[in-house]
Amino acid sequence: MNQQAFFPGDILLPKEGWDRWAVVACDQFTSQPEYWKQVEDIVGDAPSTYHMIFPEAYLETIPFQEKVDSIHRTMEQYTASDLFDSLENTMIYTERTLQNGTVRKGVVGVLDLEQYDYTRESTSLIRATEGTVVSRLPLRIKVRENALLELPHILILIDDEKQNLIEPLHDKTSQMKPLYDVDLMLQGGNVKGYQMTPEDCGLLAQGLARLAEPKVFEEKYGLPEKKPLVFAVGDGNHSLATAKECYESVKKVLPREQALCHPARYALVELNNLHDPSLVFEAIHRAVFDVEPEKFLHELQQYCASRQGNHPPQQFTVLLGGKQETLCIPSPDCTLATGSVQNFLDGYIQAHGGKVDYIHGEEVVRELSQKGAVGILLPAMSKSDLFPTVIQEGALPRKTFSMGEASEKRYYMECRKIR
C-alpha cells in the first residue's frame, strides 16, 4: 500500500488586497445571513473569495444556478487577469492567531483522493470523522464539477502527540519566503503564510509516512488488526467528500492513466496536529425549526426513557423560549449523546416535518430559542478520543464536534486549478 497521501501542490495566491480577499468558510453562520451581509458590504466589488463561494445561509434565498454560474465566471475572470502569483510544487506553513491569542499551526498542501474513502466502514489512510450525509453532496457537486478553481476550508488532522512534524516549522520561518500576513475580517484574527523549503517538505513527508507504518500504528493504538489511519477530517467533511465524487466522475470519462494525472485527483487542504493547543473541540448544538415545541419535547422525553442500550448515561439541555430543561438518557444505545439526539431528530423530522440547523456557539442557540426554535445544547467530546473511536467504530455521528467557534474556522486564502 502507498503510504504517501499529502503532497506539495501548485498554489495560486493573489498579489494584493488580502484584507478583502479572505472570507470565512461558506458553511459557517448559516442561520445568520446578517453576518454575510456584513461580508458583502466589506468586500464590495473588490477581488475576493466571497465572489467564488456560495454561503449556505443563502441557499434558500438566492437562485441556485444563477449563483453557481456567477461563481464559475468569476473564477475564469480572476484566472485570466493578472490577479494571481503562481507557486509551483509548494507547501505553505501557516500560523493562524485566533481572537483568544492562541496560534494554530498548519501546512497547506494537496491530499490524494485515491487514499480517501468517506464511508463509515472505511479503512483508508484518509477517513471521515463524522457520518457523511450523501443528500448534501449534489448541490456542492454542482458548484465544484465545472469550477476552474478550488478554495480550501478543509482541515485535516494527524495524531502527532510528540509534536515532531508541524510544530518545528515555527523555528524555521526565517529560512522560508513570507507569503502573506493579514488581519482577517469580522473577528477572524490574523494569519501568516510562509513558503516551505523543499527540504522541509521532504522531512514532513517522511514523518507522515512513519505514522502509517503498521508497527508504529500498533504501538500507538494497540490495534494490530486495524489498518492505519493517518489523516482524519477535522473540518470540511462534506467538501472533501464532494471533491472525491467529482474525481470519481473524472475517472469515468478518462482513461485510467490520464485520470491519475488529472488535478481533480487532489484536494487542497490544511494539515493540523490534533495536539495543537489551539485546537479545542467544541460541541455542535442543534436548533430545530418549524415544530410544535411542547409536542417535540414530550416525544424527546419518551425517546430518552425508552432507550435500552448499555452505554453510560448521557445528559443534554433543551431550550424552549425562556425555559431550560436538562434531559437524561439512562441507557443510551449510542456511544455519544450527539448520536442519541441525532437519531431522535432524524426520526422525528421524517415523521412530523421540521428543519434542523447545526450551530457553533451556545449563545446563538439561546438567541434562536427565544425566536421560536427549539434549542438543544450538547456536550463536547474529548479530542483525545477521536482517532481511537474512528479506528474502532468508524465515522462518528454527523456534526459531533467542531474545532472552535465559527469565526475561528478556516478563511479561504489559497486557490488551485482543478481542471
XYZ file of C-alpha atoms in Angstrom:
419
model
C 0.000 0.000 0.000
C 1.243 3.507 -0.886
C 1.817 5.296 2.400
C 2.059 8.780 0.869
C -1.094 10.881 0.666
C -0.088 14.518 1.341
C 2.000 16.380 -1.224
C 3.134 19.810 -2.425
C 0.808 21.387 -4.977
C 0.623 24.213 -7.498
C -0.946 27.026 -5.469
C -2.315 30.415 -6.532
C -2.244 33.454 -4.252
C -3.498 36.964 -5.005
C -0.799 39.588 -5.364
C -2.548 42.146 -3.134
C -5.787 43.099 -1.401
C -5.690 40.451 1.316
C -7.934 42.342 3.721
C -10.936 41.844 1.448
C -9.783 38.681 -0.268
C -10.101 36.213 2.623
C -13.556 35.248 3.945
C -14.642 32.509 6.327
C -15.849 29.059 5.223
C -19.174 29.042 3.365
C -20.801 26.618 5.834
C -20.485 28.984 8.802
C -23.108 31.413 10.162
C -25.816 29.513 8.277
C -28.600 30.943 10.446
C -27.127 34.443 10.458
C -27.458 35.994 6.982
C -26.689 39.332 8.597
C -23.089 38.136 9.016
C -22.788 37.514 5.300
C -24.360 40.901 4.556
C -21.512 42.419 6.565
C -19.018 40.443 4.482
C -20.669 41.672 1.289
C -20.527 45.270 2.477
C -16.822 44.966 3.357
C -15.849 43.266 0.097
C -17.901 45.274 -2.377
C -16.647 44.692 -5.932
C -13.045 44.026 -4.901
C -11.450 40.701 -5.860
C -12.431 38.294 -3.095
C -13.033 34.663 -2.380
C -16.534 35.831 -1.392
C -17.358 36.041 -5.094
C -16.243 32.419 -5.626
C -18.249 30.683 -2.890
C -21.917 30.031 -2.139
C -22.620 30.944 1.505
C -25.011 28.285 2.760
C -27.020 30.942 4.590
C -28.283 31.956 1.137
C -29.097 28.527 -0.291
C -32.837 29.078 0.043
C -32.906 32.768 -0.900
C -30.597 33.122 -3.927
C -31.380 31.436 -7.303
C -29.024 28.475 -7.162
C -27.923 28.063 -10.770
C -27.504 31.804 -11.305
C -25.155 31.975 -8.345
C -23.199 28.902 -9.477
C -22.791 30.370 -12.969
C -21.583 33.632 -11.424
C -19.032 31.741 -9.308
C -17.669 29.949 -12.354
C -17.456 33.180 -14.401
C -15.599 34.904 -11.581
C -13.062 32.089 -11.397
C -12.436 32.363 -15.118
C -12.098 36.152 -14.938
C -9.720 36.077 -11.991
C -7.535 33.443 -13.616
C -7.423 35.277 -16.950
C -6.362 38.508 -15.256
C -3.056 39.368 -13.593
C -4.527 38.716 -10.135
C -2.509 35.695 -9.006
C 1.038 34.686 -8.252
C 1.641 31.015 -9.038
C 3.658 28.888 -6.606
C 4.580 25.558 -8.145
C 5.114 22.331 -6.215
C 4.657 24.166 -2.921
C 3.588 23.637 0.670
C 2.673 26.636 2.796
C 3.298 26.774 6.533
C 0.587 28.823 8.240
C 0.164 30.405 11.660
C -3.376 31.494 12.494
C -3.641 33.715 15.562
C -7.154 33.376 16.947
C -9.072 36.032 18.836
C -8.114 34.472 22.174
C -4.429 34.802 21.303
C -3.665 31.120 20.662
C -1.888 30.186 17.437
C -2.931 27.299 15.189
C -0.036 25.954 13.155
C -0.723 24.186 9.874
C 0.587 23.176 6.474
C -1.306 23.716 3.226
C -0.792 21.035 0.588
C -2.750 18.589 -1.539
C -4.363 15.373 -0.349
C -4.552 12.336 -2.633
C -8.203 11.363 -3.063
C -7.124 7.884 -4.178
C -6.284 7.322 -0.500
C -9.659 8.550 0.793
C -12.949 6.796 1.456
C -15.678 8.652 3.339
C -17.942 5.672 4.045
C -18.417 4.758 7.694
C -16.659 1.401 7.342
C -13.620 2.903 5.609
C -10.137 1.536 6.336
C -8.338 4.011 4.071
C -5.377 6.158 5.039
C -7.665 9.236 4.951
C -11.054 8.913 6.680
C -14.092 10.949 7.574
C -14.558 11.539 11.291
C -18.313 12.044 11.026
C -21.104 10.476 9.028
C -21.398 11.889 5.533
C -24.904 12.916 4.542
C -24.925 11.906 0.882
C -28.012 14.026 0.216
C -25.926 17.122 0.989
C -23.438 16.415 -1.785
C -25.351 17.131 -5.046
C -25.548 20.915 -4.547
C -21.887 21.071 -3.588
C -21.007 18.934 -6.602
C -22.870 21.399 -8.835
C -20.611 24.164 -7.541
C -17.376 22.195 -7.926
C -17.839 19.990 -11.001
C -17.372 22.775 -13.591
C -15.264 25.068 -11.420
C -11.836 26.106 -12.623
C -10.535 26.660 -9.088
C -10.870 25.142 -5.643
C -10.643 27.148 -2.427
C -9.886 25.088 0.685
C -11.519 25.366 4.063
C -10.819 21.689 4.837
C -8.749 20.963 7.966
C -7.107 17.538 8.186
C -5.831 16.176 11.490
C -2.847 13.998 12.270
C -2.215 12.374 15.658
C 1.304 13.558 16.475
C 1.355 13.682 20.264
C 5.085 14.436 20.423
C 4.625 17.404 18.055
C 7.508 16.362 15.811
C 6.095 17.217 12.385
C 4.339 20.582 12.089
C 5.371 22.469 15.233
C 9.158 22.533 14.488
C 8.433 24.580 11.348
C 7.832 27.615 13.563
C 11.571 27.857 14.250
C 12.382 27.680 10.533
C 10.296 30.589 9.274
C 13.413 32.757 8.906
C 14.520 30.334 6.176
C 11.155 30.499 4.385
C 9.730 33.064 1.990
C 6.944 35.131 3.640
C 3.778 34.981 1.541
C 1.059 36.787 3.480
C 0.353 38.416 6.815
C -3.241 39.561 7.055
C -5.754 40.608 9.681
C -8.943 38.698 8.891
C -12.306 40.458 8.789
C -15.037 40.158 11.424
C -13.078 38.862 14.433
C -11.152 36.306 12.396
C -7.789 37.097 13.985
C -4.623 37.067 11.890
C -2.984 34.556 9.571
C 0.558 34.356 8.238
C 1.832 32.107 5.480
C 5.351 31.025 4.519
C 6.585 29.034 1.530
C 8.246 25.902 2.881
C 11.639 24.792 1.601
C 11.898 21.559 -0.422
C 13.919 20.086 2.453
C 11.168 20.759 4.983
C 8.536 19.357 2.616
C 10.599 16.181 2.380
C 11.025 15.885 6.152
C 7.282 16.279 6.667
C 6.582 13.579 4.076
C 8.962 11.198 5.860
C 7.301 11.844 9.208
C 3.809 11.276 7.810
C 4.947 8.025 6.209
C 6.204 6.824 9.608
C 2.755 7.382 11.109
C 1.405 4.940 8.525
C 3.867 2.154 9.318
C 1.946 -0.817 10.801
C 4.422 -1.233 13.674
C 4.199 2.438 14.662
C 0.406 2.351 14.358
C 0.139 -0.789 16.535
C 2.385 0.685 19.236
C 0.299 3.859 19.320
C -3.198 2.337 19.423
C -2.731 -1.321 20.352
C -4.991 -2.419 17.492
C -2.920 -4.765 15.326
C -5.973 -5.993 13.423
C -6.852 -2.484 12.202
C -5.417 -0.696 9.172
C -3.548 2.563 9.802
C -5.462 5.830 9.940
C -3.158 8.819 9.429
C -5.379 11.641 8.142
C -8.709 12.357 9.837
C -11.032 15.064 8.540
C -11.386 17.741 11.213
C -13.403 20.346 9.284
C -14.921 20.266 5.813
C -16.017 16.628 5.727
C -18.671 17.221 3.055
C -16.369 19.419 0.995
C -13.761 16.657 0.836
C -16.460 14.105 0.002
C -17.583 16.417 -2.800
C -14.044 16.557 -4.164
C -13.931 12.756 -4.070
C -17.195 12.426 -6.003
C -16.046 14.900 -8.636
C -12.796 12.969 -9.055
C -14.718 9.712 -9.396
C -16.713 11.345 -12.202
C -13.455 12.289 -13.946
C -12.281 8.679 -13.692
C -15.408 7.515 -15.509
C -14.694 9.549 -18.647
C -10.897 9.432 -18.880
C -8.507 6.507 -19.373
C -7.082 5.476 -16.011
C -3.595 6.799 -16.845
C -4.985 10.258 -17.630
C -7.315 10.292 -14.635
C -4.462 9.530 -12.246
C -2.621 12.609 -13.556
C -5.675 14.882 -13.507
C -5.574 17.775 -10.999
C -9.013 16.714 -9.682
C -7.277 13.694 -8.110
C -6.096 16.000 -5.322
C -7.777 18.390 -2.901
C -6.096 21.416 -1.360
C -6.310 21.232 2.439
C -4.635 22.466 5.607
C -2.936 19.861 7.773
C -3.074 20.338 11.563
C -1.885 18.372 14.555
C -4.707 17.128 16.793
C -2.475 18.020 19.760
C -2.016 21.661 18.771
C -3.069 23.502 21.968
C -5.183 25.949 19.949
C -7.446 23.141 18.724
C -10.307 22.897 21.172
C -13.178 20.568 20.442
C -16.466 22.412 20.776
C -19.889 20.799 20.726
C -22.082 21.416 17.695
C -25.513 22.244 19.014
C -28.900 21.868 17.302
C -31.623 24.397 16.570
C -34.910 22.817 15.452
C -37.332 24.935 13.443
C -40.952 24.540 12.319
C -42.015 22.055 15.028
C -44.561 22.264 17.866
C -42.238 22.826 20.853
C -44.256 21.063 23.575
C -45.044 18.070 21.365
C -41.401 17.862 20.337
C -40.224 17.949 23.963
C -42.742 15.300 25.024
C -41.616 12.864 22.341
C -37.956 13.559 23.092
C -38.563 12.771 26.771
C -40.264 9.492 25.831
C -37.410 8.633 23.482
C -34.801 9.185 26.208
C -36.683 6.963 28.664
C -37.177 4.157 26.133
C -33.530 3.523 25.202
C -32.212 0.112 26.222
C -28.534 0.293 25.362
C -25.526 -0.447 27.534
C -23.589 2.820 27.373
C -23.143 5.150 30.369
C -25.927 7.697 30.977
C -25.919 10.853 28.865
C -27.235 14.355 29.519
C -28.071 17.333 27.325
C -30.104 20.539 27.618
C -33.256 21.593 25.760
C -34.214 25.267 25.360
C -37.789 26.356 24.627
C -38.253 30.101 24.716
C -37.373 31.133 28.246
C -37.422 27.577 29.593
C -34.427 25.305 30.024
C -34.597 21.602 30.854
C -31.836 19.012 31.282
C -32.723 15.581 29.917
C -31.023 12.301 30.761
C -30.789 9.096 28.737
C -30.252 6.405 31.408
C -29.371 3.569 28.995
C -28.266 5.040 25.666
C -27.673 2.839 22.652
C -25.127 5.252 21.117
C -21.611 5.952 22.368
C -22.123 9.724 22.372
C -25.043 11.965 23.322
C -24.762 13.560 19.893
C -25.576 10.236 18.247
C -28.515 9.614 20.546
C -30.034 13.038 19.883
C -29.344 12.878 16.156
C -31.127 9.541 15.839
C -34.189 11.057 17.500
C -34.084 14.149 15.284
C -33.817 12.125 12.088
C -36.840 10.026 13.037
C -38.929 12.923 14.337
C -38.434 15.147 11.306
C -39.113 12.307 8.917
C -42.412 11.640 10.720
C -43.532 15.189 11.580
C -41.526 17.601 9.445
C -39.324 20.460 10.591
C -35.758 21.530 9.941
C -32.502 21.242 11.897
C -29.606 23.685 11.805
C -26.215 22.865 13.291
C -24.903 25.721 15.419
C -21.399 26.596 16.628
C -21.798 28.578 19.829
C -24.201 28.291 22.729
C -25.279 31.936 22.687
C -26.568 31.667 19.122
C -28.707 28.666 20.110
C -30.126 30.599 23.060
C -30.971 33.537 20.812
C -32.701 31.289 18.275
C -34.703 29.570 21.032
C -36.066 32.978 22.020
C -37.277 33.404 18.435
C -39.272 30.168 18.256
C -36.702 27.454 17.611
C -36.136 24.523 19.957
C -32.502 24.636 21.060
C -30.505 21.557 22.044
C -27.176 22.056 23.807
C -24.871 19.043 23.561
C -21.678 18.163 25.476
C -18.303 18.329 23.733
C -16.264 15.186 23.158
C -12.629 14.861 24.238
C -10.305 15.262 21.277
C -8.046 12.503 22.608
C -10.894 10.079 21.875
C -11.123 10.996 18.190
C -8.608 8.694 16.495
C -9.220 5.601 18.683
C -13.007 5.940 18.266
C -12.890 6.366 14.491
C -10.423 3.493 14.139
C -12.579 1.118 16.171
C -16.131 2.277 15.405
C -15.895 4.151 12.121
C -17.142 7.676 11.438
C -18.909 9.426 14.291
C -22.495 10.704 14.043
C -22.598 13.757 11.794
C -21.900 17.131 13.371
C -20.455 15.564 16.528
C -17.791 18.184 17.166
C -16.416 21.453 15.925
C -12.882 22.732 16.234
C -13.530 26.163 17.685
C -16.139 28.840 17.141
C -17.430 29.886 13.727
C -15.077 32.875 13.423
C -12.118 30.558 14.089
C -12.817 28.364 11.073
C -10.505 28.459 8.118
C -10.707 31.529 5.910
C -10.312 30.987 2.171
C -6.822 32.110 1.155
C -5.106 29.862 -1.385
C -6.534 28.665 -4.705
C -5.662 25.810 -7.030
C -6.676 24.869 -10.549
C -8.680 21.634 -10.715
C -9.183 21.479 -14.475
